[in-house]
Coordinates of C-alpha atoms in Angstrom, one line a residue:
X900 CA -1.1 4.1 35.7
X901 CA -1.0 1.1 33.2
X902 CA 1.9 2.0 30.9
X903 CA 1.9 0.9 27.2
X904 CA 5.1 -0.6 25.6
X905 CA 4.9 -0.5 22.0
X906 CA 6.4 -2.7 19.5
X907 CA 6.6 -1.5 15.8
X908 CA 8.3 -4.9 14.6
X909 CA 5.1 -7.2 16.0
X910 CA 2.7 -4.5 14.5
X911 CA 2.1 -5.8 11.0
X912 CA 1.9 -9.6 12.4
X913 CA -0.7 -8.7 14.8
X914 CA -2.6 -6.7 12.7
X915 CA -3.1 -9.7 10.2
X916 CA -4.1 -11.6 13.1
X917 CA -6.6 -9.3 14.5
X918 CA -8.0 -8.9 11.0
X919 CA -8.4 -12.6 10.8
X920 CA -10.4 -12.4 13.7
X921 CA -7.7 -14.1 16.1
X922 CA -8.3 -11.5 19.0
X923 CA -11.4 -10.5 18.2
X924 CA -13.4 -11.4 21.3
X925 CA -10.4 -10.1 23.7
X926 CA -11.6 -7.6 25.9
X927 CA -11.7 -6.2 29.5
X928 CA -11.1 -7.6 32.7
X929 CA -15.1 -7.6 32.5
X930 CA -14.7 -11.0 30.9
X931 CA -12.7 -12.5 33.6
X932 CA -14.0 -15.0 36.2
X933 CA -14.7 -13.8 39.8
X934 CA -12.4 -14.8 42.3
X935 CA -13.8 -17.6 43.9
X936 CA -15.0 -18.1 47.6
X937 CA -12.0 -20.3 48.4
X938 CA -9.2 -17.8 47.5
X939 CA -8.1 -16.9 50.5
X940 CA -5.7 -14.3 49.0
X941 CA -8.5 -12.2 47.5
X942 CA -9.2 -10.7 50.7
X943 CA -6.0 -8.7 50.6
X944 CA -6.3 -7.4 47.6
X945 CA -7.7 -3.7 48.1
X946 CA -8.7 -0.8 46.1
X947 CA -6.6 2.6 46.3
X948 CA -8.1 6.1 45.8
X949 CA -5.3 8.7 45.6
X950 CA -5.2 12.4 45.1
X951 CA -5.2 13.3 41.3
X952 CA -3.9 16.8 41.7
X953 CA -7.5 17.8 40.1
X954 CA -9.7 19.3 42.4
X955 CA -12.7 17.1 43.1
X956 CA -10.9 14.0 41.7
X957 CA -9.3 10.8 42.6
X958 CA -7.0 8.2 40.9
X959 CA -7.5 4.3 41.5
X960 CA -5.3 2.0 41.5
X961 CA -5.3 -1.8 43.1
X962 CA -2.8 -3.0 45.7
X963 CA -2.3 -6.1 48.2
X964 CA -1.9 -6.2 52.0
X965 CA 1.6 -7.6 52.6
X966 CA 1.6 -6.2 56.6
X967 CA -1.4 -5.3 59.2
X968 CA -1.0 -1.5 57.9
X969 CA 1.0 -1.8 54.6
X970 CA -0.3 -2.1 51.0
X971 CA 1.8 -3.0 48.0
X972 CA 1.5 -1.4 44.7
X973 CA 3.0 0.6 41.8
X974 CA 5.3 3.2 42.1
X975 CA 3.7 5.0 39.3
X976 CA 0.1 4.7 41.0
X977 CA 2.0 7.4 44.0
X978 CA 4.7 9.0 42.9
X979 CA 2.9 11.9 41.2
X980 CA 0.7 12.6 43.8
X981 CA 0.7 16.1 45.1
X982 CA 0.6 14.5 49.0
X983 CA 0.8 11.0 50.6
X984 CA -2.6 10.7 51.6
X985 CA -6.1 8.9 50.3
X986 CA -7.7 5.9 51.2
X987 CA -7.6 2.0 50.9
X988 CA -11.1 0.1 50.6
X989 CA -10.8 -3.5 51.8
X990 CA -13.5 -6.0 51.3
X991 CA -16.4 -6.7 48.7
X992 CA -19.8 -5.9 48.2
X993 CA -21.6 -4.0 50.8
X994 CA -19.1 -5.5 53.2
X995 CA -16.5 -2.6 52.6
X996 CA -14.2 -1.0 55.3
X997 CA -12.0 2.2 54.5
X998 CA -8.3 2.7 55.8
X999 CA -7.0 6.5 55.5
X1000 CA -3.2 6.8 54.0
X1001 CA -0.5 8.7 56.1
X1002 CA 2.6 7.8 54.1
X1003 CA 4.2 5.9 51.6
X1004 CA 7.7 4.8 50.4
X1005 CA 9.0 4.1 47.0
X1006 CA 11.3 1.5 46.2
X1007 CA 14.7 2.0 45.3
X1008 CA 14.1 0.1 42.0
X1009 CA 11.1 -1.6 40.2
X1010 CA 7.7 0.0 39.9
X1011 CA 7.1 -0.5 43.5
X1012 CA 5.7 1.3 46.3
X1013 CA 4.2 0.4 49.8
X1014 CA 1.6 2.7 50.9
X1015 CA 0.5 2.8 54.9
X1016 CA -2.6 3.2 56.7
X1017 CA -3.2 4.7 60.0
X1018 CA -5.5 1.5 61.2
X1019 CA -5.1 -2.2 60.8
X1020 CA -6.5 -3.4 57.6
X1021 CA -7.9 -6.2 59.1
X1022 CA -7.1 -8.9 56.3
X1023 CA -4.6 -11.6 56.4
X1024 CA -1.6 -10.6 54.9
X1025 CA 0.0 -12.0 51.5
X1026 CA 3.4 -13.6 51.7
X1027 CA 6.1 -11.6 49.3
X1028 CA 8.1 -14.3 47.6
X1029 CA 11.7 -14.3 47.2
X1030 CA 11.7 -16.6 44.5
X1031 CA 12.0 -15.3 40.8
X1032 CA 9.8 -16.5 38.1
X1033 CA 10.5 -18.2 34.7
X1034 CA 9.1 -18.6 31.2
X1035 CA 6.0 -20.8 31.2
X1036 CA 5.3 -20.1 34.7
X1037 CA 1.9 -19.7 35.6
X1038 CA 0.1 -17.1 37.8
X1039 CA -3.0 -15.5 38.9
X1040 CA -3.7 -11.6 38.7
X1041 CA -6.3 -9.6 40.0
X1042 CA -7.7 -6.0 39.7
X1043 CA -10.2 -3.5 40.8
X1044 CA -10.7 -1.1 38.0
X1045 CA -13.8 0.5 38.0
X1046 CA -13.7 0.3 34.4
X1047 CA -14.1 -3.6 34.3
X1048 CA -16.0 -6.4 36.6
X1049 CA -14.6 -4.8 39.7
X1050 CA -17.4 -2.3 39.4
X1051 CA -19.7 -4.7 40.4
X1052 CA -18.3 -4.6 43.8
X1053 CA -16.7 -8.3 43.4
X1054 CA -12.9 -8.9 42.5
X1055 CA -12.3 -10.3 39.3
X1056 CA -9.5 -12.8 38.8
X1057 CA -7.5 -14.2 35.7
X1058 CA -4.8 -16.4 34.9
X1059 CA -1.6 -15.3 33.0
X1060 CA 1.6 -16.9 31.9
X1061 CA 5.1 -15.7 32.0
X1062 CA 6.4 -15.3 28.6
X1063 CA 9.7 -13.7 29.3
X1064 CA 11.8 -12.0 32.0
X1065 CA 14.2 -9.0 31.5
X1066 CA 15.4 -5.6 32.9
X1067 CA 12.8 -2.8 33.0
X1068 CA 14.6 0.2 32.0
X1069 CA 12.3 2.7 33.4
X1070 CA 13.0 1.8 37.1
X1071 CA 16.9 1.3 37.5
X1072 CA 16.8 -1.9 35.1
X1073 CA 15.1 -4.2 38.1
X1074 CA 13.6 -7.3 37.1
X1075 CA 10.3 -7.5 35.5
X1076 CA 8.4 -10.5 33.6
X1077 CA 6.4 -10.2 30.2
X1078 CA 3.0 -11.7 31.1
X1079 CA 0.2 -13.0 28.9
X1080 CA -3.4 -13.0 30.2
X1081 CA -5.5 -16.0 29.7
X1082 CA -7.9 -15.4 26.7
X1083 CA -10.4 -13.3 26.7
X1084 CA -9.3 -11.7 29.8
X1085 CA -7.5 -8.3 29.9
X1086 CA -6.0 -5.9 32.7
X1087 CA -6.6 -2.2 32.3
X1088 CA -6.8 1.4 33.6
X1089 CA -6.9 0.8 37.5
X1090 CA -5.6 -2.6 38.0
X1091 CA -2.2 -1.0 38.0
X1092 CA -0.5 -2.1 41.1
X1093 CA -2.4 -5.1 41.1
X1094 CA -0.7 -8.6 42.5
X1095 CA 0.4 -11.8 40.5
X1096 CA 0.2 -14.7 43.0
X1097 CA 2.1 -18.0 42.6
X1098 CA 1.4 -20.5 45.1
X1099 CA -0.7 -18.3 47.1
X1100 CA 2.4 -15.9 47.5
X1101 CA 2.8 -12.4 45.7
X1102 CA 5.5 -12.4 43.0
X1103 CA 4.9 -9.4 41.1
X1104 CA 3.0 -5.8 40.7
X1105 CA 0.9 -4.9 37.6
X1106 CA 3.2 -2.1 35.8
X1107 CA 2.8 -1.8 32.0
X1108 CA 0.5 -3.1 29.1
X1109 CA 2.1 -3.8 25.6
X1110 CA 0.8 -2.1 22.9
X1111 CA 1.7 -2.5 19.1
X1112 CA 2.4 -0.1 16.3
X1113 CA 0.0 0.5 14.4
X1114 CA -1.6 1.5 17.9
X1115 CA -3.2 -1.6 19.3
X1116 CA -3.8 -1.4 22.8
X1117 CA -3.1 -3.9 25.9
X1118 CA -6.7 -4.6 26.2
X1119 CA -6.3 -6.6 22.5
X1120 CA -3.0 -7.9 22.8
X1121 CA -3.2 -9.5 26.3
X1122 CA 0.4 -8.8 27.2
X1123 CA 1.5 -6.6 30.3
X1124 CA 4.7 -6.2 32.4
X1125 CA 4.8 -7.0 35.8
X1126 CA 7.6 -5.7 38.2
X1127 CA 9.2 -8.4 40.3
X1128 CA 8.9 -8.3 43.8
X1129 CA 11.9 -10.8 44.9
X1130 CA 14.8 -8.5 44.2
X1131 CA 13.1 -5.9 46.3
X1132 CA 12.6 -8.3 49.4
X1133 CA 15.0 -6.5 51.7
X1134 CA 13.9 -3.5 51.0
X1135 CA 10.2 -4.8 51.5
X1136 CA 11.1 -6.1 54.9
X1137 CA 12.8 -3.1 56.1
X1138 CA 9.8 -0.9 55.4
X1139 CA 7.3 -3.6 56.9
X1140 CA 9.3 -3.1 60.2
X1141 CA 8.4 0.6 60.5
X1142 CA 4.8 1.8 61.6
X1143 CA 4.9 5.7 60.4
X1144 CA 3.0 7.7 63.1
X1145 CA 0.8 10.9 62.5
X1146 CA -2.7 11.3 60.9
X1147 CA -4.0 11.0 57.7
X1148 CA -3.8 14.3 55.7
X1149 CA -6.9 15.7 54.2
X1150 CA -7.4 14.7 50.6
X1151 CA -10.4 16.8 49.5
X1152 CA -10.9 14.9 46.3
X1153 CA -11.1 11.2 47.6
X1154 CA -14.3 10.4 49.2
X1155 CA -12.9 7.8 51.4
X1156 CA -10.4 10.2 53.0
X1157 CA -10.3 13.0 55.5
X1158 CA -12.1 15.8 54.0
X1159 CA -13.1 14.0 51.0
X1160 CA -16.1 14.6 48.8
X1161 CA -14.9 14.0 45.1
X1162 CA -17.0 12.4 42.7
X1163 CA -14.8 12.1 39.6
X1164 CA -12.6 8.7 39.2
X1165 CA -9.7 8.6 37.0
X1166 CA -8.7 4.9 36.7
X1167 CA -4.9 5.2 36.9
X1168 CA -3.7 4.8 33.0
X1169 CA -1.5 2.0 32.4
X1170 CA 1.7 3.4 31.2
X1171 CA 4.1 2.1 28.5
X1172 CA 7.9 2.1 27.0
X1173 CA 8.7 3.5 23.8
X1174 CA 10.0 0.1 22.5
X1175 CA 10.1 -3.6 23.8
X1176 CA 13.8 -3.7 23.0
X1177 CA 14.4 -1.1 25.7
X1178 CA 13.7 -3.4 28.2
X1179 CA 13.5 -6.9 27.0
X1180 CA 16.4 -6.7 24.5
X1181 CA 16.0 -10.8 23.8
X1182 CA 12.3 -10.2 23.0
X1183 CA 11.8 -10.9 19.5
X1184 CA 8.1 -10.3 17.8
X1185 CA 7.9 -14.0 17.5
X1186 CA 7.5 -14.6 21.0
X1187 CA 4.9 -12.0 21.3
X1188 CA 2.3 -13.6 18.8
X1189 CA 1.4 -17.3 19.7
X1190 CA -2.4 -17.8 19.6
X1191 CA -4.0 -16.5 22.9

């Protein structure tokens, strides 16, 4: 789910900016460029199809191969699934392979989860960084949402800038980053769990979208919350050292999973906080509204 953070204080100012046309062209990730051929990390950005708890349906998220059989994604993508099952799709265009999910692990803090598959992913794992980001840092973000350009079978990529850092109250007060996408690109439902990379290393995972009151969605604000990975590096390493055995459970609603034949897809909604102050107490509305 891409969760939505709401800020009442900034609503009037942002509404005025929208009325003036400042964000009129902001749109979905469909407006982002595709990852170039020389982007070595792009091959490790994968699609997840997960049980949605509804007959004949599945949810989709994005993730990153961080081990031979492990994918890092957002905790909220998996924590409400009825069973640790599903499929991971690797590759672009017609060159797509499928790995079956048989287990996952939830981070002790932070919106992070590691998903295990029963066969090697067949791509080079992206290194997980132990370094924290700072305000002003530039990163690259990816997402496979079927609502955006990913529906064409190629992976979109956008630049983002770190606008602030803070504690993510919903997930144990762990470190997270407030980010802003390069205009006009924006992330959306189904991009949840997608990585942000700095220097070719994974530094964060898409967790939330920032909206304003009156309701202005993240697709227009271009603001997001990414869960940091640096604070959970020891946990990540400990999980990657394991290789859970056992077959992949049936997941009837997931096309790529055993017993799967579902056709209805629900891109995981991008969720939100009740108020920015709940997680980023130092963040003022003046820091949310510079021109995109």
